[in-house]
XYZ file of C-alpha atoms in Angstrom:
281
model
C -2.358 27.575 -5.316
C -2.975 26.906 -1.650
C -2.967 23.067 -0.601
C -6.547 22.353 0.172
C -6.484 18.991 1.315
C -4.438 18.397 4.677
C -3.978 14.986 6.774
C -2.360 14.892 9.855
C -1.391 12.384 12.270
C -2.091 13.185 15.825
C -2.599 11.416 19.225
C -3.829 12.515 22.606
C -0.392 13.944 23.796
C 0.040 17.798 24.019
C 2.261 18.115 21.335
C -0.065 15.606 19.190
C -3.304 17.886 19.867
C -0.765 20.953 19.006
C 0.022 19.313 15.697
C -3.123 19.270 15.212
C -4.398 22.537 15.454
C -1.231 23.333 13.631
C -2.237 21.195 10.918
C -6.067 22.934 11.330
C -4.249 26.522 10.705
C -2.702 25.474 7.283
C -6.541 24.674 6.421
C -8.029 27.499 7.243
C -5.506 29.372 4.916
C -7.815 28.691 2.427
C -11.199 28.984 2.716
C -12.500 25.673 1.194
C -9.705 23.637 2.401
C -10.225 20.333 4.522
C -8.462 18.809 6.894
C -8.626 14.687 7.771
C -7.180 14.398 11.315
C -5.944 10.501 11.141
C -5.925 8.644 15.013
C -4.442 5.812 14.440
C -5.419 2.901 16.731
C -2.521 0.671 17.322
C -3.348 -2.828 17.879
C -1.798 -6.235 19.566
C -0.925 -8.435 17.053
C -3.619 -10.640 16.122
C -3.929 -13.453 18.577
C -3.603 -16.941 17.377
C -5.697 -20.108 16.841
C -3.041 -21.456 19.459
C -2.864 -19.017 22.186
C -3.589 -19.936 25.580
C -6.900 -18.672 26.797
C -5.524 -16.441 29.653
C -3.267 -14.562 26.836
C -5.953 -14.604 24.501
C -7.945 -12.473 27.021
C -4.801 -10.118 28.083
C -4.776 -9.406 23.991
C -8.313 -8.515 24.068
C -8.551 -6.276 26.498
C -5.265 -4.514 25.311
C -7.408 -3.881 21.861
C -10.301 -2.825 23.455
C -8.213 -0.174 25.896
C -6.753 1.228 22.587
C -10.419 1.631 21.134
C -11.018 3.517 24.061
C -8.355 5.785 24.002
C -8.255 6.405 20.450
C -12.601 7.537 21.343
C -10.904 10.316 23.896
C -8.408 11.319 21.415
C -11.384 11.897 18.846
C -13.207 14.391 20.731
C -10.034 16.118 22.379
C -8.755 16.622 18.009
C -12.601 18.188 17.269
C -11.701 20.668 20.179
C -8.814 22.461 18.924
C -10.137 22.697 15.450
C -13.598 24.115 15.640
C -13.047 26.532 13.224
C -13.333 23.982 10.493
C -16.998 22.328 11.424
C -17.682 20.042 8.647
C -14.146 20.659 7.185
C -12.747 18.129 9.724
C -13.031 14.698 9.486
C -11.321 12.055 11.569
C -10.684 8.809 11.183
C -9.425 5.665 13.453
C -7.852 3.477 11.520
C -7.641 -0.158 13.578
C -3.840 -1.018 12.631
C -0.992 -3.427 13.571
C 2.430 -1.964 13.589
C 3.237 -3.626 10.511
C 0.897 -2.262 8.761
C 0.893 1.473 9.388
C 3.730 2.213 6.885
C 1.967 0.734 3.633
C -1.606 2.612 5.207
C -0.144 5.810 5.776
C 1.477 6.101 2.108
C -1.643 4.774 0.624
C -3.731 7.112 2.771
C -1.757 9.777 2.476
C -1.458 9.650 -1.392
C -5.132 11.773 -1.655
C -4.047 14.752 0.074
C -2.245 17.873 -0.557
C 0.482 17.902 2.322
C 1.006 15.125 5.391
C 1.449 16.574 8.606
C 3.187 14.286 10.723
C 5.461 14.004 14.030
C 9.234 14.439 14.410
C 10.727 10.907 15.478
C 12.273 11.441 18.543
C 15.356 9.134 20.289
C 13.879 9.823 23.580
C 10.393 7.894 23.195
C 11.860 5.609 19.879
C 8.345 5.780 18.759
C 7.781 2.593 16.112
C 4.435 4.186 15.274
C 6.036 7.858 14.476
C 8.838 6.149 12.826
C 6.528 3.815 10.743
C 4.352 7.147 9.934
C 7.091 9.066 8.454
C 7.892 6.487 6.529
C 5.032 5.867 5.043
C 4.163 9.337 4.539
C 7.833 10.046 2.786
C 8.412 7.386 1.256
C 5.147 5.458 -0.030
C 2.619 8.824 -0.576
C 4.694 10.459 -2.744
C 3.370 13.772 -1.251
C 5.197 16.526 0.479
C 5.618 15.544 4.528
C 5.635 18.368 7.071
C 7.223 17.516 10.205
C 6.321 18.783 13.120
C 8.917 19.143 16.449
C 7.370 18.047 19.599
C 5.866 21.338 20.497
C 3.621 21.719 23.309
C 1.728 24.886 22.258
C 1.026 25.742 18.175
C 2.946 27.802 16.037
C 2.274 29.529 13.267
C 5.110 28.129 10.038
C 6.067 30.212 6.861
C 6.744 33.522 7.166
C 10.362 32.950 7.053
C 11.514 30.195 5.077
C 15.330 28.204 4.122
C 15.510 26.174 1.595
C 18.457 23.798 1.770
C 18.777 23.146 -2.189
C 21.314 20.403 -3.171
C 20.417 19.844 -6.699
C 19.035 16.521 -6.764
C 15.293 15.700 -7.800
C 14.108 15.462 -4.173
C 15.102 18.892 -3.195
C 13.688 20.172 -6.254
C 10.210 18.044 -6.022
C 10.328 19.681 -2.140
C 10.732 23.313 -3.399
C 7.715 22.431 -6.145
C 5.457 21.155 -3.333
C 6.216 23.804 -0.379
C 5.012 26.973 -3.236
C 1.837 27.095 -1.197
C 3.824 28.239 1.691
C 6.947 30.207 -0.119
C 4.480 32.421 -2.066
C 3.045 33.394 1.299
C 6.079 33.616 3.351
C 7.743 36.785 4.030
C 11.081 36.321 3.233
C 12.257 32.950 1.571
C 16.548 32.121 2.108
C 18.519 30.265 -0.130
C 21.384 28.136 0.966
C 23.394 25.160 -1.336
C 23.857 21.833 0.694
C 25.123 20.253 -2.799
C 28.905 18.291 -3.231
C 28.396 17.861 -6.513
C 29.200 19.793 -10.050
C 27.591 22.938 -11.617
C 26.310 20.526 -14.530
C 24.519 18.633 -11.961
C 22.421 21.598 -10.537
C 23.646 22.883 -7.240
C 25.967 25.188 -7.976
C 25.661 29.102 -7.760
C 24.333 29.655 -11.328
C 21.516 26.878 -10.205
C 20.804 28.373 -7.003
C 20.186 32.243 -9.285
C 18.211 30.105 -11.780
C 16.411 29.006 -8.441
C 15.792 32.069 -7.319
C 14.513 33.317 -10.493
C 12.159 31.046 -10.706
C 10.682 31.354 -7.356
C 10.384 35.206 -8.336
C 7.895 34.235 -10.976
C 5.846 32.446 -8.908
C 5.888 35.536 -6.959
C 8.116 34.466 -3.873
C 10.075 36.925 -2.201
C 14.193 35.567 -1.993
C 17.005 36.929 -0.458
C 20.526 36.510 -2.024
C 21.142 32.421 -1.903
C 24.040 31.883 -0.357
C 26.529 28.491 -0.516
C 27.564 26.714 2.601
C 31.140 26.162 1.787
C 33.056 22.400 1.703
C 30.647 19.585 2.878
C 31.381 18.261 6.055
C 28.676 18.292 9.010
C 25.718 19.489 6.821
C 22.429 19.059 8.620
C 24.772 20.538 11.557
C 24.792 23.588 9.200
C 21.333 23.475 7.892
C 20.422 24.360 11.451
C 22.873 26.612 12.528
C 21.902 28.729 9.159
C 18.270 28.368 10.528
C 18.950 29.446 13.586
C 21.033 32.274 12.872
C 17.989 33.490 10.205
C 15.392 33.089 11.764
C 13.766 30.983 10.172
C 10.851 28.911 11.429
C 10.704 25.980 8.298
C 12.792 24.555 6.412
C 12.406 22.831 2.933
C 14.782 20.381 1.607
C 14.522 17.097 -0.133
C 14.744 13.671 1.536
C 17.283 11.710 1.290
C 18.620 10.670 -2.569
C 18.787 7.376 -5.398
C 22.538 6.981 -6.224
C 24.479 5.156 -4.130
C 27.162 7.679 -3.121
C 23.717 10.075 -2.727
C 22.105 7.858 -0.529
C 24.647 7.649 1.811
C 25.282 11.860 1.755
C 21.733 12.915 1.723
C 20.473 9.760 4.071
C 22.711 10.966 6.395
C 21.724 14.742 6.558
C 18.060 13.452 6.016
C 18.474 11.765 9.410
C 20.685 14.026 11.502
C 17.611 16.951 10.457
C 14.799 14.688 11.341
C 16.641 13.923 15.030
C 18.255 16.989 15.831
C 15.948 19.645 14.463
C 14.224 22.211 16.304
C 12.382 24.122 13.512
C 9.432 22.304 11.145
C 10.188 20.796 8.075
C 9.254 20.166 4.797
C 10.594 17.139 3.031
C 9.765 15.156 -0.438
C 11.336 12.529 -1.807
């Protein structure tokens, strides 16, 4: 079943209006599908009862500049899109950094698939970072994460799936069907450290693959990565030398020892990658 309800987070930057009409694509895979473009306004902190009048003005103006700006961005998101018509909606949410987190989850909890930003080192974007995790962590929907692409590219019709046995790869692969039962080819590879017993071993990944086949996926022969050691490093050089354009693989893990293995790859993928992703956690 096609997602049919999309939300993505854009801005006024190139590669924000290209997310967007990235985001618009996925929507018009179906043809009753809606997209809610969110522009988020970020605010000054509220000023207080005590601030100097001079200041008090300087915050004002600040939050009347990003009103402003988040009106432009409206109108430049409607133009890339205009194959939806009433399909799009768009909303500009008035928010404080510390509250964009707790909105996006909550928001993002009545959609289908969140379509949001990679974080980048080279801006250290609070608002990105705050988005993501909201969207990963709070929504409990599937997050697709978009690289800071200028122009927009169509995603899916060659997929990896880095499987590692735990429940958030597994909740990814569940959420990304819409997108494996359309892809072309769909590749297999095992990120896992742990046990056959625990689920990410090669009998898993043909039990994997087996069930993909019955919802109709087309899988190549999965494959194993060998002894853990750098793994997003090899997540993307497996990507790379495939093909692929997306990637589907839980984020990040519960345990203790998981949290610090899957955190870590969950990280390096969402600062070093140059393909989309799909995450769930």
């Amino acid at each position: 079943m096609p997602w049919r309800d999309a939300l993505v987070f854009t801005d006024g930057s190139i590669n924000g209006l290209a997310r967007a009409q990235m985001a618009a694509t996925v929507a018009i895979s179906a043809p009753d599908a809606f997209l809610t473009a969110v522009v988020p306004v970020l605010l000054p902190p509220t000023p207080t009862s005590g601030l100097a009048g001079g200041l008090r003005s300087v915050v004002e103006t600040a939050r009347d500049v990003a009103r402003e700006d988040a009106g432009q961005v409206v109108v430049a998101v409607r133009t890339v899109a205009p194959a939806l018509g009433e399909r799009l909606a768009i909303e500009a949410p008035e928010l404080e950094i510390a509250q964009v987190s707790r909105w996006a989850g909550n928001r993002g909890r009545f959609s289908d698939v969140i379509v949001v930003a990679q974080p980048t080192a080279a801006d250290a974007s609070a608002l990105d970072d705050a988005i993501l995790d909201g969207a990963l962590f709070r929504s409990g929907r599937p997050v697709l994460v978009v690289p800071r692409w200028e122009t927009a590219r169509r995603l899916g019709e060659r997929v990896l799936i880095a499987w590692s046995g735990a429940r958030e790869a597994a909740r990814a692969v569940h959420d990304a069907l819409p997108l494996l039962q359309t892809a072309k080819v769909v590749d297999i590879i095992h990120v896992g450290v742990g046990a056959e017993a625990k689920g990410d071993g090669p009998l898993a990944l043909s039990a994997l693959a087996s069930h993909l086949d019955r919802h109709g996926v087309h899988v190549e022969e999965p494959s194993l990565l060998g002894q853990p050691g750098d793994i997003g490093g090899a997540i993307l050089d497996a990507a790379q030398r495939l093909s692929v354009d997306l990637v589907v693989m839980g984020g990040y893990g519960h345990a203790p020892l998981d949290e610090r293995i899957l955190g870590g790859v969950t990280r390096a993928m969402l600062k070093q990658t140059h393909v989309a992703l799909v995450m769930a956690h």
